[in-house]
XYZ file of C-alpha atoms in Angstrom:
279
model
C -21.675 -28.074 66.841
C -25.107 -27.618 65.788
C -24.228 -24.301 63.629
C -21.235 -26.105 62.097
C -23.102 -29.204 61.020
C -25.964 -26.736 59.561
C -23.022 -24.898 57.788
C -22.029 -28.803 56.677
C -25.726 -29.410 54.833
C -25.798 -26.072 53.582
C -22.698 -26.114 51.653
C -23.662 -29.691 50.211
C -26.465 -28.637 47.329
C -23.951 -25.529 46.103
C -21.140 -28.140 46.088
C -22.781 -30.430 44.221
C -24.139 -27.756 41.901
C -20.548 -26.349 41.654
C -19.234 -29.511 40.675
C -22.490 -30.170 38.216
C -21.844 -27.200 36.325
C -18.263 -27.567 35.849
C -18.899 -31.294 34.955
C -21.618 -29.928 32.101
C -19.207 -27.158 30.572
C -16.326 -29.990 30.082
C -19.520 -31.850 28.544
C -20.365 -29.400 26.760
C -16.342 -28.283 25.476
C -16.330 -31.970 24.306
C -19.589 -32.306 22.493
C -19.405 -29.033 20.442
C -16.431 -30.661 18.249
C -17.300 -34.144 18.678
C -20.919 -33.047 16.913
C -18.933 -31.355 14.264
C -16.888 -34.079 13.442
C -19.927 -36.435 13.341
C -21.132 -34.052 10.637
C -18.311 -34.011 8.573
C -17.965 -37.811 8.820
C -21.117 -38.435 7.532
C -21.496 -35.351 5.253
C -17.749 -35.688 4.054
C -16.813 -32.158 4.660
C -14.898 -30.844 6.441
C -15.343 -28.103 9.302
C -15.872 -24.237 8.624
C -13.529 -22.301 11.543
C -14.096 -19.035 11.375
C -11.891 -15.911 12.864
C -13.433 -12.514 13.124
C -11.137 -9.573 13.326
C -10.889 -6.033 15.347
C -13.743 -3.952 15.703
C -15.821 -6.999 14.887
C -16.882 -10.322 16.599
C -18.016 -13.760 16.235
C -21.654 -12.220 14.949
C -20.612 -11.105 11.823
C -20.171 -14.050 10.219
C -24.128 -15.164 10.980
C -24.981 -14.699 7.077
C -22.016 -16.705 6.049
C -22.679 -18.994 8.759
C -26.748 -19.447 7.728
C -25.629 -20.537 4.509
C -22.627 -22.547 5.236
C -25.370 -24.772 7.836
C -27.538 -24.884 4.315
C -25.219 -26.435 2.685
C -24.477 -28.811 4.907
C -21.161 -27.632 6.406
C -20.261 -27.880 10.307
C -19.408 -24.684 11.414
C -17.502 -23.153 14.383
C -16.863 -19.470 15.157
C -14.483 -18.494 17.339
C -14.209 -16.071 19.576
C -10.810 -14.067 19.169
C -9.355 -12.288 22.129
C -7.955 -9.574 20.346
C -4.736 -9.448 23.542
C -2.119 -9.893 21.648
C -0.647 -11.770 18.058
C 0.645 -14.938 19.341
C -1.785 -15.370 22.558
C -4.846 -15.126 20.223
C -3.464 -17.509 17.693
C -2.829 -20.232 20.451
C -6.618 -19.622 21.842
C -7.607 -20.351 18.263
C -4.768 -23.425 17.858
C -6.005 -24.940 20.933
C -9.776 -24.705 19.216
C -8.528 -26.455 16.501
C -7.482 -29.019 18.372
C -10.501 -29.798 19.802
C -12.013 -30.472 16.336
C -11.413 -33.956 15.114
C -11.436 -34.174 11.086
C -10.242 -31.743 8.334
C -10.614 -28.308 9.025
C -11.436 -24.990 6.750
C -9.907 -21.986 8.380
C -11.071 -18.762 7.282
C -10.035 -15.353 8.873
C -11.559 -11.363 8.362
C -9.097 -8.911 8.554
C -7.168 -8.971 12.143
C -8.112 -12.839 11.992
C -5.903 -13.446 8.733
C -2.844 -12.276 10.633
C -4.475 -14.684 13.760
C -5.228 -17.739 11.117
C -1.632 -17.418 9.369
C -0.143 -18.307 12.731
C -2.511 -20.167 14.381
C -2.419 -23.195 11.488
C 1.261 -22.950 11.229
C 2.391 -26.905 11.570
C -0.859 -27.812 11.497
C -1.812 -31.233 10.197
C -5.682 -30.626 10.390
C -6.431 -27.398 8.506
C -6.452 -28.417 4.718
C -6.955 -24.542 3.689
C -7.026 -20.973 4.614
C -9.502 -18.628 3.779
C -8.823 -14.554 3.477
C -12.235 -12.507 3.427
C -10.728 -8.891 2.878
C -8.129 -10.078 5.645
C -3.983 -9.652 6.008
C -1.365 -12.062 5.138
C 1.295 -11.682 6.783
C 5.183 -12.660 6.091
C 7.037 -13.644 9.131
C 8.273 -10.360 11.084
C 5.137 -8.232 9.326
C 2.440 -6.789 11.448
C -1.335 -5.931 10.851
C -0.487 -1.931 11.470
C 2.329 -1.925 8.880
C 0.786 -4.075 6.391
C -2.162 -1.547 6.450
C -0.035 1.261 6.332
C 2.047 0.059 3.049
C 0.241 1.358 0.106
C -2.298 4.043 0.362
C -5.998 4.384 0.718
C -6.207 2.807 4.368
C -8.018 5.545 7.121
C -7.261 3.376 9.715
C -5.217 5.617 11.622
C -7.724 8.385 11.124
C -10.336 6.771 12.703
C -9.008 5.002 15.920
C -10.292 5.867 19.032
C -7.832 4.531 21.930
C -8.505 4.203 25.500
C -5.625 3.380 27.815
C -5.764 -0.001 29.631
C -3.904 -1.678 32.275
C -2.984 -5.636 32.234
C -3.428 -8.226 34.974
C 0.689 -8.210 34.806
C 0.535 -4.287 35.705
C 1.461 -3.894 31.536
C 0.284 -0.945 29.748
C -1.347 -0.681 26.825
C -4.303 0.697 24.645
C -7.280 -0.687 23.496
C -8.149 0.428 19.719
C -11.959 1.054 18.215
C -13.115 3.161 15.401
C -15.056 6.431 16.185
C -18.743 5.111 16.008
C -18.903 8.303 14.080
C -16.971 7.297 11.278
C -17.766 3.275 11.494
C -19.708 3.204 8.758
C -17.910 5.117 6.077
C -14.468 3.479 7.320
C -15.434 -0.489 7.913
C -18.998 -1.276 6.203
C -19.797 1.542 3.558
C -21.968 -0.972 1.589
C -23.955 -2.239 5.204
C -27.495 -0.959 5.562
C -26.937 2.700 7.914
C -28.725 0.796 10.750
C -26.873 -2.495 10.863
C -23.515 -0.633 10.579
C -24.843 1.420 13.571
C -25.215 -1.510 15.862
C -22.145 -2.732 14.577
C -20.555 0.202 15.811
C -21.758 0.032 18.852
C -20.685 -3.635 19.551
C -17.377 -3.799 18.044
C -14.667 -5.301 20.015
C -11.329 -3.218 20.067
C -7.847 -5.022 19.650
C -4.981 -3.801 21.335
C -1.755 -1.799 19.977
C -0.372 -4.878 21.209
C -2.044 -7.275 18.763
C -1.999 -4.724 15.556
C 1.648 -4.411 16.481
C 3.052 -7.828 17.158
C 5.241 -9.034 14.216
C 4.022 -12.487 13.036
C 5.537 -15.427 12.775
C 6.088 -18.167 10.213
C 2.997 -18.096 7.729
C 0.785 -21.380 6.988
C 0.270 -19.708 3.464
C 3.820 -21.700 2.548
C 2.683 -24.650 3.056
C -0.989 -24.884 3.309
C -3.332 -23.676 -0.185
C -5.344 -20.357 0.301
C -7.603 -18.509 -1.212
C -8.669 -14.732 -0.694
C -11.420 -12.738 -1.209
C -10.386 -9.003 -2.130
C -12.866 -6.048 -1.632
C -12.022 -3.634 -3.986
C -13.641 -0.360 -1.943
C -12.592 -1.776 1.710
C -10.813 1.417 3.750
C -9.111 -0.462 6.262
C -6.763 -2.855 4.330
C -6.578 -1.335 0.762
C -7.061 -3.189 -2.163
C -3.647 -3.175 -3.445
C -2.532 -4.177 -0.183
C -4.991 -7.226 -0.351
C -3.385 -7.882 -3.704
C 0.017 -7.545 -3.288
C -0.232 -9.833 0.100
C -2.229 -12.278 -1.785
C -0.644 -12.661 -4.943
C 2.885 -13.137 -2.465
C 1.050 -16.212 -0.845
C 0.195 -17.847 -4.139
C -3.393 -17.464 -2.968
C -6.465 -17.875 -5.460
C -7.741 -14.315 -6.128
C -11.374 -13.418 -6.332
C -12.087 -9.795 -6.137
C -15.397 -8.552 -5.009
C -16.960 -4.879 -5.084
C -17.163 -4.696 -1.167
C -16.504 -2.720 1.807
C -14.077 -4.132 4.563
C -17.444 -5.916 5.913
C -17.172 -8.687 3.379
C -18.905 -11.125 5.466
C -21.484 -8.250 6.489
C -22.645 -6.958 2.911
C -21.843 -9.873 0.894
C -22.081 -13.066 3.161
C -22.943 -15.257 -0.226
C -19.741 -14.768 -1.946
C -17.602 -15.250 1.145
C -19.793 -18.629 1.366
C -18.669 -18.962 -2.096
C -15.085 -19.406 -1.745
C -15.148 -21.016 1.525
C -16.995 -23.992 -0.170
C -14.737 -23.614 -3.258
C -11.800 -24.255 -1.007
C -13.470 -27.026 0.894
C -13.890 -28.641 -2.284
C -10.345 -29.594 -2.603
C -10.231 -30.883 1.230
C -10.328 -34.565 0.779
């Protein structure tokens, strides 16, 4: 009796903890958006979402974001699972519906394909954003949009390691050499940077650069994309043609595929241009 009743008290402080923290993360969930739309109620704009691709993460958008904060923008980058197509645009779709006001959404390469399906029906996100980032039409791909015209060393450059799903599914997770990471993804990013950006790049699965996509946002929401004319994943034409297909505003830039890495001003730049027209 004695043990059980000291079993009792002990389990008390951790339950209450337990219960604490989860009660501060759903406080927490729930005041991250609710701040941002206080922002953009009182600031009148509307929020910056931002979707990093493969081989990349939420950190490199932190230039883009620094300014975007400047200029008195709320901001929210999200973290992008990289699993598959349609399961990472419903992790960002259900982010966007914690967000109460208009919303920006801007994508980098893998994350075009992720924001082109994640705002589909959407009646919150005002505009899309490419930053050297695929389009895709309904039944396209990342892989086969990349492969289309020439100049992409994508293929050249993956390094896969098998991987094994909770379901018991295989599959491969996809990174680029570290080796090549600079000459391939951020040519124009100081050696050192692109080093550690090598080293902490997240890999997307064949999965995800092989799911066909559905039913753009590009027909019915306005977008705007920012071209790199030297990137070597997604090749300028390819940026182009994809683009010009959306009836997306065109600004080309002398870039690597690290837009938001090497030139985090001029991807600020048309973000804001697009917010402009959110009213």
């Amino acid at each position: 009796m004695y043990r059980h009743s000291r079993l009792r008290r002990a389990r008390t402080p951790l339950t209450l903890l337990a219960t604490a923290t989860v009660a501060s993360a759903l406080l927490a969930a729930s005041v991250g958006p609710a701040s941002a739309e206080s922002t953009a109620s009182k600031g009148g704009k509307p929020t910056v979402v931002l979707v990093h691709g493969a081989f990349a993460d939420s950190s490199s958008w932190n230039g883009v974001i620094g300014e975007l904060k400047k200029d008195g923008y709320p901001v929210v980058a999200a973290a992008n699972p990289l699993r598959s197509l349609s399961g990472d645009a419903a992790s960002v779709k259900s982010l966007l519906d914690t967000i109460k006001g208009p919303v920006v959404l801007v994508g980098h390469s893998y994350g075009g394909a992720v924001i082109t399906n994640a705002a589909h029906g959407s009646d919150k996100v005002k505009a899309l954003v490419y930053a050297d980032a695929f389009l895709p039409d309904k039944g396209e791909s990342a892989n086969a949009l990349a492969s289309k015209f020439e100049g992409s060393v994508i293929a050249k450059v993956l390094r896969p390691v098998p991987i094994t799903n909770a379901d018991g599914s295989k599959d491969v997770d996809l990174s680029i050499d570290q080796s090549a990471f600079r000459q391939a993804f951020g040519a124009d990013v100081p050696a050192e940077k692109a080093g550690l950006m090598a080293v902490t790049q997240r890999p997307g699965t064949g999965t995800a650069l092989n799911e066909p996509s559905g039913e753009p946002a590009w027909k019915d929401i306005p977008s705007w994309a920012l071209v790199g004319t030297d990137d070597r994943i997604i090749p300028r034409e390819a940026q182009v043609f994809m683009a010009e297909r959306a009836g997306a505003h065109v600004k080309e830039i002398k870039s690597s595929h690290a837009v938001s890495v090497s030139h985090p001003q001029a991807v600020t730049d048309i973000i804001e241009k697009a917010a402009r027209t959110v009213r």
